XYZ file of C-alpha atoms in Angstrom:
331
model
C 75.956 168.483 45.976
C 79.708 168.732 46.633
C 79.062 170.119 50.139
C 76.701 167.282 50.940
C 79.157 164.619 49.919
C 81.946 166.243 51.922
C 79.440 166.366 55.022
C 78.651 162.737 54.377
C 82.281 161.845 54.359
C 82.981 163.668 57.581
C 80.142 161.867 59.091
C 81.480 158.395 58.312
C 84.828 159.490 59.493
C 83.251 160.548 62.899
C 81.420 157.241 63.213
C 84.510 155.356 62.443
C 86.535 157.184 65.215
C 83.532 157.000 67.736
C 83.191 153.106 67.421
C 84.155 151.415 70.640
C 85.994 148.130 69.983
C 85.548 146.735 73.376
C 81.949 146.350 72.635
C 83.133 144.617 69.342
C 85.080 142.011 71.426
C 82.408 141.600 73.927
C 80.132 140.643 70.961
C 82.967 138.567 69.452
C 83.120 136.605 72.592
C 79.392 135.746 72.353
C 80.056 134.388 68.889
C 82.981 132.218 70.087
C 80.870 130.838 73.041
C 78.186 129.874 70.549
C 80.841 128.036 68.368
C 81.867 126.128 71.503
C 78.313 125.169 72.109
C 78.051 124.226 68.342
C 75.436 126.825 67.951
C 76.703 127.860 64.539
C 73.701 129.771 63.325
C 73.813 131.972 66.285
C 77.520 132.563 65.820
C 77.097 133.429 62.107
C 74.332 135.804 63.040
C 76.621 137.785 65.648
C 79.520 137.732 63.137
C 77.285 139.187 60.417
C 75.838 141.960 62.569
C 79.263 142.692 63.876
C 80.855 143.001 60.548
C 78.167 145.326 59.127
C 78.474 147.568 62.264
C 82.355 148.065 62.422
C 84.179 149.312 59.367
C 87.422 147.427 60.435
C 87.377 143.861 61.590
C 90.275 141.647 62.596
C 91.497 139.138 60.029
C 91.353 136.111 62.466
C 87.854 136.814 63.362
C 86.760 136.930 59.777
C 88.620 133.628 59.207
C 86.696 132.043 62.024
C 83.396 133.460 60.865
C 83.980 132.089 57.464
C 84.625 128.700 58.799
C 81.602 128.868 60.932
C 79.333 129.884 57.923
C 80.635 126.900 55.969
C 79.886 124.467 58.862
C 76.424 125.998 59.046
C 76.011 125.303 55.274
C 75.629 129.006 54.634
C 77.841 129.537 51.807
C 76.485 132.765 50.599
C 77.378 134.189 53.877
C 80.745 132.489 53.867
C 81.554 134.129 50.650
C 80.450 137.496 52.067
C 82.814 136.927 54.965
C 85.869 135.972 52.789
C 85.371 139.056 50.585
C 85.704 140.935 53.659
C 88.723 139.034 54.784
C 90.435 139.765 51.524
C 89.850 143.460 52.224
C 91.514 143.044 55.641
C 94.591 141.129 54.232
C 93.524 137.509 54.366
C 95.264 135.897 51.255
C 93.432 133.734 48.653
C 95.834 130.798 49.360
C 94.621 130.509 53.045
C 91.711 128.584 51.658
C 93.954 125.656 50.331
C 95.538 125.354 53.917
C 92.243 124.707 55.769
C 89.921 121.581 55.375
C 86.928 123.783 56.099
C 87.602 126.817 53.915
C 88.674 124.770 51.092
C 84.997 123.695 50.460
C 84.533 127.189 49.124
C 86.336 126.180 45.921
C 83.685 123.600 45.041
C 80.922 126.155 45.018
C 79.919 127.896 41.780
C 80.615 131.396 43.514
C 84.325 130.580 43.831
C 85.240 131.734 40.342
C 83.696 135.097 40.869
C 85.508 135.502 44.084
C 88.851 134.559 42.490
C 88.279 137.060 39.627
C 87.605 139.795 42.294
C 90.456 138.963 44.646
C 93.027 141.070 43.029
C 91.124 144.311 43.366
C 90.280 143.526 46.915
C 93.786 142.968 47.604
C 94.703 146.222 46.237
C 92.274 148.063 48.526
C 93.994 146.323 51.379
C 97.470 147.408 50.151
C 96.196 150.896 49.849
C 94.903 150.952 53.329
C 98.255 149.873 55.018
C 100.447 152.623 56.330
C 103.648 151.464 54.942
C 105.735 154.095 56.416
C 104.582 152.851 59.937
C 105.009 149.308 58.770
C 108.593 149.800 57.789
C 109.285 151.660 61.002
C 107.881 148.706 63.156
C 109.880 146.188 61.019
C 113.087 147.909 61.715
C 112.248 148.020 65.456
C 111.328 144.320 65.427
C 114.351 143.363 63.429
C 116.702 145.031 66.079
C 114.806 143.556 69.035
C 115.119 140.123 67.467
C 118.739 140.474 66.609
C 119.561 140.837 70.481
C 116.959 138.138 71.323
C 118.714 135.625 69.246
C 122.094 136.568 70.776
C 120.691 136.080 74.114
C 118.428 133.155 73.476
C 119.845 131.051 70.758
C 123.626 131.288 70.998
C 124.468 128.760 73.873
C 128.228 129.149 73.275
C 128.169 132.828 74.644
C 126.575 131.907 77.949
C 129.149 133.805 79.842
C 128.195 137.062 77.905
C 124.486 136.577 78.496
C 124.116 138.968 81.426
C 125.773 141.653 79.536
C 123.819 140.883 76.193
C 120.676 141.218 78.387
C 121.683 144.526 79.847
C 122.305 145.921 76.516
C 119.000 144.595 75.102
C 117.117 146.237 77.857
C 118.851 149.473 77.111
C 118.238 149.200 73.514
C 114.559 148.327 74.087
C 114.072 151.251 76.641
C 115.452 153.780 74.008
C 113.404 152.137 71.255
C 109.986 152.206 73.093
C 110.561 155.648 74.633
C 111.905 157.316 71.503
C 110.282 155.513 68.500
C 107.514 153.267 69.678
C 105.670 155.428 72.088
C 105.617 158.538 69.680
C 104.466 156.493 66.935
C 101.485 155.095 69.217
C 100.792 158.798 70.290
C 100.585 160.087 66.828
C 99.166 157.252 64.586
C 98.000 154.540 67.051
C 99.488 151.177 68.283
C 101.096 149.488 65.126
C 98.557 146.525 65.030
C 96.799 145.197 61.875
C 94.526 148.228 61.484
C 97.483 150.407 60.983
C 100.253 148.272 59.526
C 98.431 145.101 58.080
C 99.315 141.762 58.753
C 102.657 140.235 59.151
C 103.989 138.608 56.158
C 106.772 136.015 55.520
C 108.955 138.796 53.512
C 108.942 141.127 56.499
C 111.401 139.189 58.570
C 113.852 136.335 57.738
C 112.678 134.172 60.689
C 108.932 134.196 59.455
C 108.070 130.906 57.716
C 104.702 131.966 56.523
C 102.182 134.807 56.276
C 100.441 135.623 59.303
C 96.711 136.571 60.232
C 97.662 139.203 62.646
C 100.117 141.898 63.440
C 102.626 140.855 66.169
C 105.886 142.871 65.779
C 105.104 145.957 68.108
C 103.451 143.465 70.485
C 106.538 141.178 70.840
C 108.872 144.315 71.318
C 106.594 145.245 74.333
C 106.569 141.660 75.689
C 110.377 141.705 75.753
C 110.458 145.369 77.070
C 108.091 144.494 80.086
C 110.273 141.230 80.806
C 111.976 143.287 83.337
C 110.465 145.946 85.695
C 109.291 148.976 83.765
C 107.234 151.850 84.563
C 103.607 151.796 83.633
C 103.359 155.162 81.579
C 101.973 153.197 78.541
C 99.213 151.370 80.246
C 96.579 154.085 79.841
C 97.543 154.737 76.262
C 97.424 150.953 75.434
C 94.005 150.525 77.128
C 92.691 153.466 74.851
C 94.142 151.564 71.734
C 91.765 148.596 72.498
C 88.691 151.045 72.340
C 90.099 152.400 68.813
C 90.491 148.836 67.573
C 94.208 149.292 67.263
C 95.344 146.467 69.710
C 93.632 143.160 70.586
C 92.508 142.996 74.314
C 94.316 139.406 74.391
C 97.458 141.405 73.524
C 96.899 144.094 76.112
C 96.017 141.392 78.797
C 99.290 139.651 78.014
C 101.474 142.716 78.386
C 99.752 143.340 81.797
C 100.441 139.789 82.810
C 104.253 140.365 82.003
C 104.096 143.567 84.214
C 102.467 141.686 87.149
C 104.859 138.766 86.814
C 108.178 140.518 86.312
C 107.418 143.901 87.773
C 107.823 142.329 91.224
C 105.515 145.103 92.552
C 108.009 147.901 91.774
C 105.816 149.675 89.270
C 102.625 147.599 88.420
C 100.931 146.853 91.747
C 97.834 145.273 90.051
C 96.709 141.720 89.351
C 97.098 139.306 86.470
C 94.598 139.008 83.587
C 95.606 135.349 83.370
C 95.925 135.656 79.501
C 99.614 134.670 79.466
C 101.220 134.451 83.016
C 98.746 133.463 85.676
C 98.284 133.833 89.381
C 97.088 130.787 91.423
C 95.462 133.024 94.027
C 91.790 131.972 93.924
C 90.596 134.750 95.792
C 91.486 137.122 92.890
C 89.673 135.113 90.209
C 86.390 137.099 90.569
C 88.339 140.296 90.088
C 90.227 138.891 87.121
C 86.932 137.990 85.541
C 85.608 141.402 86.031
C 88.756 143.043 84.708
C 88.729 140.795 81.715
C 85.115 141.530 81.024
C 86.009 145.320 81.045
C 88.302 144.901 77.993
C 86.170 142.545 76.018
C 87.565 139.185 77.091
C 85.810 135.932 77.989
C 85.897 134.811 81.697
C 88.350 132.324 83.061
C 86.012 129.195 82.795
C 85.438 129.891 79.032
C 89.029 130.637 78.461
C 90.066 127.299 80.121
C 87.497 125.518 77.784
C 88.993 127.172 74.796
C 92.469 125.967 75.966
C 91.467 122.412 76.660
C 90.041 122.319 73.308
C 93.115 123.581 71.795
C 95.296 120.979 73.593
C 92.984 118.110 72.328
C 93.291 119.239 68.829
C 97.062 119.224 69.042
C 96.953 115.954 70.625
C 94.800 114.524 67.703
C 96.975 116.032 65.112
C 100.152 114.732 66.675
C 98.679 111.286 66.394
C 98.299 111.948 62.698
C 94.574 112.377 62.732
C 92.994 115.014 60.511
C 90.976 117.355 62.668
C 88.460 119.689 60.962
C 87.875 122.378 63.436
C 86.714 126.002 63.711
C 89.786 127.934 64.964
C 89.416 130.095 67.952
C 93.174 130.972 68.058
C 94.287 129.884 71.457
C 96.643 127.051 72.058
C 98.831 126.455 69.060
C 96.636 128.744 66.836
C 93.656 126.382 67.506
């Protein structure tokens, strides 16, 4: 019996490592398109299947799935989703922040979830690699220290070029000597490895997050000047493993395309962050986006317009109940 248990455990581990997250994101995009079309039942079915197939799922996607289930009047599935969300770091107080999620508190199943939450939270805490998290927190703190000196200190404008030079040097050493070896040994420090960003992790954070951004922003600043592309293949592989979001990868490539000036990266944009206006590239960009699990440019634009519309309504003081797709302004 002992050997059967060991064999079964090994089998589960192998399945975990073999799961291709590019397919995960391709399916997730189908769910988001269904939400845009208000086909909430189709979206819930896709999310349900996806969350059962993949042992790790991203917190934002669980959040969106939970909202969608509620809007589809499927509270049983919504509670299934929010429990999985707690296992991935979604805090119980997120429910109070959202006019859709707060409906869960009116259901008779809420009390059972509330009582179970602490045990789910403990599992999440155990699954975070805290050594890697502390490492990336220190790197991020140093990066932000130089960013603030360069961006937020108008009185030292004469010193900005020298601060930028020093910042670039520090980033180069950090990425080459610390971040790259970390990725090589443990994987990209995204939420699967180091959990979600929380307010206590950096003095500039105003609230807890639903993603992991510290490693991503270090690389955004790193690629804000021409750098070699030695990390690109490694980062692409990290999408497949579920360690970095394709949106983040695409944004990093956009920075290389925008600021590399053809010196190292000679490809085209993904139009995720920086964009190209060369329409003859759009077909290739759509193909490249689909290869990493992203929506095409037409659907991306629909999501962005939707986000801007929500922001406009909120700025007018109108309460806007909406399912979050996490594009413009987090909407």
